[in-house]
């Protein structure tokens, strides 16, 4: 299936992707190193999937989330009648469960279930046995048990069941995970769990402070971002998948199932803007734990509990999504230097104070240590926001975000009475600003450029006014926005940079889709420049790219009209929320917050 044919389930411990045909093709287990249970998304059905659906082809399929929840309902219409599958994961800090309730809506429908359990990305075929009517599968460190009143039997290396659902029937299936060394626990009562899950999500969604014209899209994005939060530690993953390609058949396939500081800070920024302070407090505590030791050796990404070793390796036994190899586990970018994350972390800690998250005394200590590093470290070449695997360069965006780090520290000192040498940091802030304006702007091209001494454009330059480095009315900002719109746009969508150019800065084979977050940034810039109709049209075009249940991936192919990249992507949904706030004249959006300056 296409990436956009999937919906996401989650319980703040793990996630599952449910296809439009009623199959669960991806189920991440609740530890980073334990892999996926169903990996059909990266191979074929023999690599694990769980399908429930009508025996005969459905004449029509409709699906939606219940309002303000992460409960998915999929209706299948056949000649004999109509059935519904309600899929959800109860949000609790216990062993994860996927609950599926098959309901007869009209007439009678013959239903078939196929369950192919494969642990460790499809490489482990488990032992399966029946224990007092419960299907029990065990392999290595993992175990799954299926509770259902429907009789199951084996066919080859899969478990199947066939039954008829009539109008008014409600037949539950509860698939629960547990460590293989622990005894199987009692199953959840499905109907009670459904009621509790709906109440939980509606209570959480009801705290959303956004009341603008795009409330449904904003709420759906916030729910998605919450689902990408790992509740036991408060870490936030960039996406719940690995190796979904940035170009079909290409090799730009990365593992996003860890906590990028940049993505997490953007996510927390959106949640804070929408009124979710508890999440901000929990993430701040996660950050302080993750960087403990030597905060100046800041990594760009960590494991869910703050793990620092995320070695990258390839799974050769999986062919990849639509043949897009390799399938990567882990991410070597964890060892890169990306100066922009210092700015994102400092900005988020500053904004947390602004919205009233109480200071624990440790945050400022961390910030001072990061400042001490940046005093000399800001002038190093780095790998940049896009994690290039080519040579390090003096990326303009990286220097801008180093300026943001120092600027937010100055604001914190002045606004909250924190003790430090404010004149020292003001001098550093001014020095970085002067360097960027001198070397990051190309007078011949008339715009800011990707890196010092280069002439290439980069969509990250759109952040210059959004973070308050220069006002949007500055002629250099206006010229840069125009240059990006003219040279990096495809059908109105923005590419990160020219990834098809020979000798591309990222050192990778050419080819990728347009980048959705960058396109949201262009809409933000249009709004700040007073081009409100253009901003709104572009924003609504982006909303039209989301799939039928409101989810976005990282990238998009405007030619084939397909979503690309890992899915659902926090960066895209964060940008949607931020732009919705920026475009709402009655609200103060993130761009306005970040541009406010006191010196």
Coordinates of C-alpha atoms in Angstrom, one line a residue, residues 161-409:
X161 CA -9.6 -17.7 11.6
X162 CA -12.8 -17.5 9.6
X163 CA -16.2 -16.5 11.0
X164 CA -19.3 -14.6 10.1
X165 CA -20.3 -11.3 11.7
X166 CA -23.9 -10.3 11.8
X167 CA -25.6 -7.0 12.5
X168 CA -25.2 -6.2 16.2
X169 CA -22.3 -8.6 16.8
X170 CA -19.2 -7.2 18.5
X171 CA -16.2 -9.6 18.4
X172 CA -13.0 -8.6 20.2
X173 CA -9.4 -9.4 19.5
X174 CA -6.7 -8.4 22.1
X175 CA -3.1 -8.8 21.1
X176 CA -0.8 -8.1 24.1
X177 CA 3.0 -8.0 24.3
X178 CA 5.1 -9.0 27.3
X179 CA 8.7 -9.9 28.0
X180 CA 9.1 -13.6 27.3
X181 CA 10.4 -14.4 30.8
X182 CA 7.3 -13.1 32.5
X183 CA 4.0 -15.0 32.9
X184 CA 1.1 -14.1 30.6
X185 CA -1.1 -11.6 32.3
X186 CA -4.9 -11.4 32.2
X187 CA -6.3 -9.7 29.2
X188 CA -8.0 -6.2 29.2
X189 CA -11.8 -6.1 29.0
X190 CA -12.1 -4.7 25.4
X191 CA -15.3 -2.7 25.8
X192 CA -14.3 -1.0 29.0
X193 CA -10.9 -0.3 27.5
X194 CA -12.6 1.4 24.5
X195 CA -14.6 3.6 26.8
X196 CA -11.6 4.5 28.9
X197 CA -9.4 5.2 25.9
X198 CA -12.0 7.5 24.3
X199 CA -12.3 9.4 27.6
X200 CA -8.6 9.7 28.0
X201 CA -8.0 11.1 24.5
X202 CA -11.0 13.5 24.7
X203 CA -9.8 14.8 28.1
X204 CA -6.3 15.4 26.7
X205 CA -7.5 17.0 23.5
X206 CA -9.9 19.2 25.4
X207 CA -6.9 21.1 26.9
X208 CA -6.0 22.5 23.4
X209 CA -5.8 26.3 23.5
X210 CA -6.2 26.7 19.7
X211 CA -9.6 28.0 18.6
X212 CA -8.8 29.3 15.1
X213 CA -10.3 28.2 11.7
X214 CA -8.2 25.1 11.5
X215 CA -9.1 23.5 14.8
X216 CA -9.6 20.0 13.5
X217 CA -6.3 19.8 11.7
X218 CA -4.4 21.3 14.7
X219 CA -6.1 18.9 17.1
X220 CA -5.3 15.9 14.9
X221 CA -1.6 17.0 14.7
X222 CA -1.4 17.5 18.4
X223 CA -2.8 14.0 19.0
X224 CA -0.3 12.6 16.6
X225 CA 2.6 14.4 18.4
X226 CA 1.3 13.1 21.7
X227 CA 1.3 9.6 20.3
X228 CA 5.0 10.0 19.4
X229 CA 5.8 10.7 23.0
X230 CA 7.3 7.8 25.1
X231 CA 5.4 8.2 28.3
X232 CA 7.8 6.3 30.7
X233 CA 10.6 8.8 30.0
X234 CA 8.9 11.7 28.1
X235 CA 11.2 11.2 25.1
X236 CA 9.7 12.2 21.8
X237 CA 10.5 10.3 18.6
X238 CA 10.8 12.0 15.2
X239 CA 8.7 9.3 13.6
X240 CA 7.7 5.7 14.6
X241 CA 9.1 4.1 11.4
X242 CA 12.5 3.4 9.8
X243 CA 13.6 3.5 6.2
X244 CA 10.5 4.7 4.5
X245 CA 12.2 6.3 1.5
X246 CA 12.6 9.9 0.5
X247 CA 12.5 8.7 -3.1
X248 CA 10.8 5.4 -4.2
X249 CA 13.5 2.9 -5.0
X250 CA 16.2 5.2 -3.6
X251 CA 18.7 4.8 -0.8
X252 CA 17.9 7.9 1.3
X253 CA 16.3 5.7 4.0
X254 CA 16.8 6.6 7.6
X255 CA 15.8 5.4 11.0
X256 CA 13.8 8.1 12.8
X257 CA 12.7 6.1 15.9
X258 CA 14.8 8.1 18.3
X259 CA 14.7 11.5 20.0
X260 CA 16.1 14.2 17.9
X261 CA 16.7 17.2 20.0
X262 CA 15.6 19.5 17.1
X263 CA 12.4 17.6 16.4
X264 CA 11.6 17.2 20.1
X265 CA 12.1 20.9 20.8
X266 CA 9.9 21.9 17.8
X267 CA 7.3 19.4 19.1
X268 CA 7.4 20.9 22.6
X269 CA 7.2 24.4 21.2
X270 CA 4.0 23.4 19.5
X271 CA 2.6 21.7 22.5
X272 CA 3.4 24.7 24.8
X273 CA 1.8 27.1 22.3
X274 CA -1.3 25.0 22.5
X275 CA -1.3 25.0 26.3
X276 CA 0.3 21.7 27.2
X277 CA 2.7 22.7 30.0
X278 CA 3.0 19.3 31.6
X279 CA 4.6 17.9 28.4
X280 CA 7.1 20.8 28.5
X281 CA 8.0 20.1 32.1
X282 CA 8.4 16.3 31.4
X283 CA 10.5 16.9 28.3
X284 CA 12.8 19.4 30.1
X285 CA 13.4 16.7 32.8
X286 CA 14.1 14.1 30.0
X287 CA 16.6 16.6 28.5
X288 CA 18.5 17.1 31.7
X289 CA 18.8 13.4 32.2
X290 CA 19.9 12.7 28.6
X291 CA 22.7 15.3 28.5
X292 CA 23.9 14.6 32.1
X293 CA 27.7 14.2 32.4
X294 CA 29.2 16.6 29.9
X295 CA 26.4 18.8 28.4
X296 CA 28.9 20.4 26.0
X297 CA 29.1 17.0 24.2
X298 CA 25.5 17.4 23.1
X299 CA 24.3 14.7 20.7
X300 CA 21.6 15.5 18.1
X301 CA 19.7 12.4 18.9
X302 CA 19.3 10.0 21.8
X303 CA 17.3 6.8 22.6
X304 CA 13.9 6.9 24.2
X305 CA 15.5 6.8 27.7
X306 CA 18.5 8.9 26.8
X307 CA 20.7 6.2 25.4
X308 CA 23.7 7.6 23.5
X309 CA 24.9 4.7 21.5
X310 CA 22.7 4.3 18.4
X311 CA 24.9 2.4 16.0
X312 CA 23.7 2.3 12.4
X313 CA 23.5 -1.1 10.6
X314 CA 21.6 -2.6 7.6
X315 CA 19.1 -5.4 7.6
X316 CA 19.9 -7.3 4.5
X317 CA 17.0 -9.8 4.8
X318 CA 14.4 -7.0 4.1
X319 CA 14.0 -5.6 0.6
X320 CA 12.7 -2.3 1.8
X321 CA 9.5 -0.4 1.1
X322 CA 8.8 -0.8 -2.6
X323 CA 12.3 -2.1 -3.0
X324 CA 13.9 1.0 -1.4
X325 CA 17.1 -0.4 0.1
X326 CA 18.9 -0.4 2.4
X327 CA 16.8 -0.9 5.5
X328 CA 18.7 0.9 8.2
X329 CA 18.5 0.4 12.0
X330 CA 20.0 3.1 14.2
X331 CA 21.4 6.4 12.9
X332 CA 25.1 7.3 12.5
X333 CA 24.0 11.0 12.6
X334 CA 24.0 10.7 16.4
X335 CA 27.7 11.4 16.2
X336 CA 27.5 14.4 14.0
X337 CA 28.0 18.0 15.1
X338 CA 24.9 20.1 14.4
X339 CA 25.2 23.5 16.0
X340 CA 21.5 24.4 15.4
X341 CA 20.3 22.1 18.1
X342 CA 22.0 24.3 20.7
X343 CA 19.7 27.1 19.6
X344 CA 16.6 24.9 19.6
X345 CA 17.3 23.6 23.1
X346 CA 18.0 27.1 24.5
X347 CA 14.9 28.6 22.8
X348 CA 12.7 25.9 24.1
X349 CA 14.0 26.3 27.7
X350 CA 13.4 30.0 27.3
X351 CA 9.8 29.5 26.1
X352 CA 9.1 27.0 28.9
X353 CA 9.9 29.8 31.4
X354 CA 7.7 32.2 29.3
X355 CA 4.7 29.9 29.6
X356 CA 5.1 29.4 33.3
X357 CA 7.0 26.1 33.7
X358 CA 8.7 26.5 37.0
X359 CA 12.6 26.7 36.9
X360 CA 14.2 23.7 38.7
X361 CA 17.6 25.4 39.0
X362 CA 19.3 22.9 36.8
X363 CA 18.0 24.3 33.5
X364 CA 20.0 27.5 33.8
X365 CA 23.1 25.5 34.9
X366 CA 22.8 23.5 31.7
X367 CA 22.3 26.6 29.6
X368 CA 25.4 28.3 31.0
X369 CA 27.5 25.2 30.2
X370 CA 26.1 25.3 26.6
X371 CA 26.9 29.0 26.4
X372 CA 30.5 28.3 27.5
X373 CA 30.9 25.8 24.7
X374 CA 29.3 28.0 22.1
X375 CA 31.6 30.9 23.0
X376 CA 34.3 29.3 20.8
X377 CA 32.4 26.3 19.3
X378 CA 29.9 28.4 17.3
X379 CA 32.7 29.1 14.8
X380 CA 33.3 25.5 13.8
X381 CA 32.0 23.9 10.6
X382 CA 29.3 21.4 11.2
X383 CA 27.0 18.9 9.5
X384 CA 24.0 21.2 9.5
X385 CA 20.3 20.8 10.0
X386 CA 20.0 18.3 7.2
X387 CA 22.7 15.9 8.6
X388 CA 24.8 16.0 5.5
X389 CA 27.2 13.1 5.1
X390 CA 29.6 15.1 3.0
X391 CA 32.3 17.5 4.4
X392 CA 31.4 19.8 7.3
X393 CA 30.8 23.4 6.3
X394 CA 30.0 26.7 7.9
X395 CA 26.3 26.4 7.3
X396 CA 24.4 29.7 7.6
X397 CA 21.4 28.3 9.4
X398 CA 23.7 26.7 12.0
X399 CA 25.3 30.0 12.8
X400 CA 21.9 31.7 13.0
X401 CA 20.8 29.1 15.5
X402 CA 24.0 29.6 17.5
X403 CA 22.9 33.3 17.6
X404 CA 19.5 32.1 18.8
X405 CA 21.1 30.2 21.7
X406 CA 22.9 33.2 22.9
X407 CA 20.0 35.6 22.3
X408 CA 17.6 33.4 24.4
X409 CA 20.2 33.3 27.2

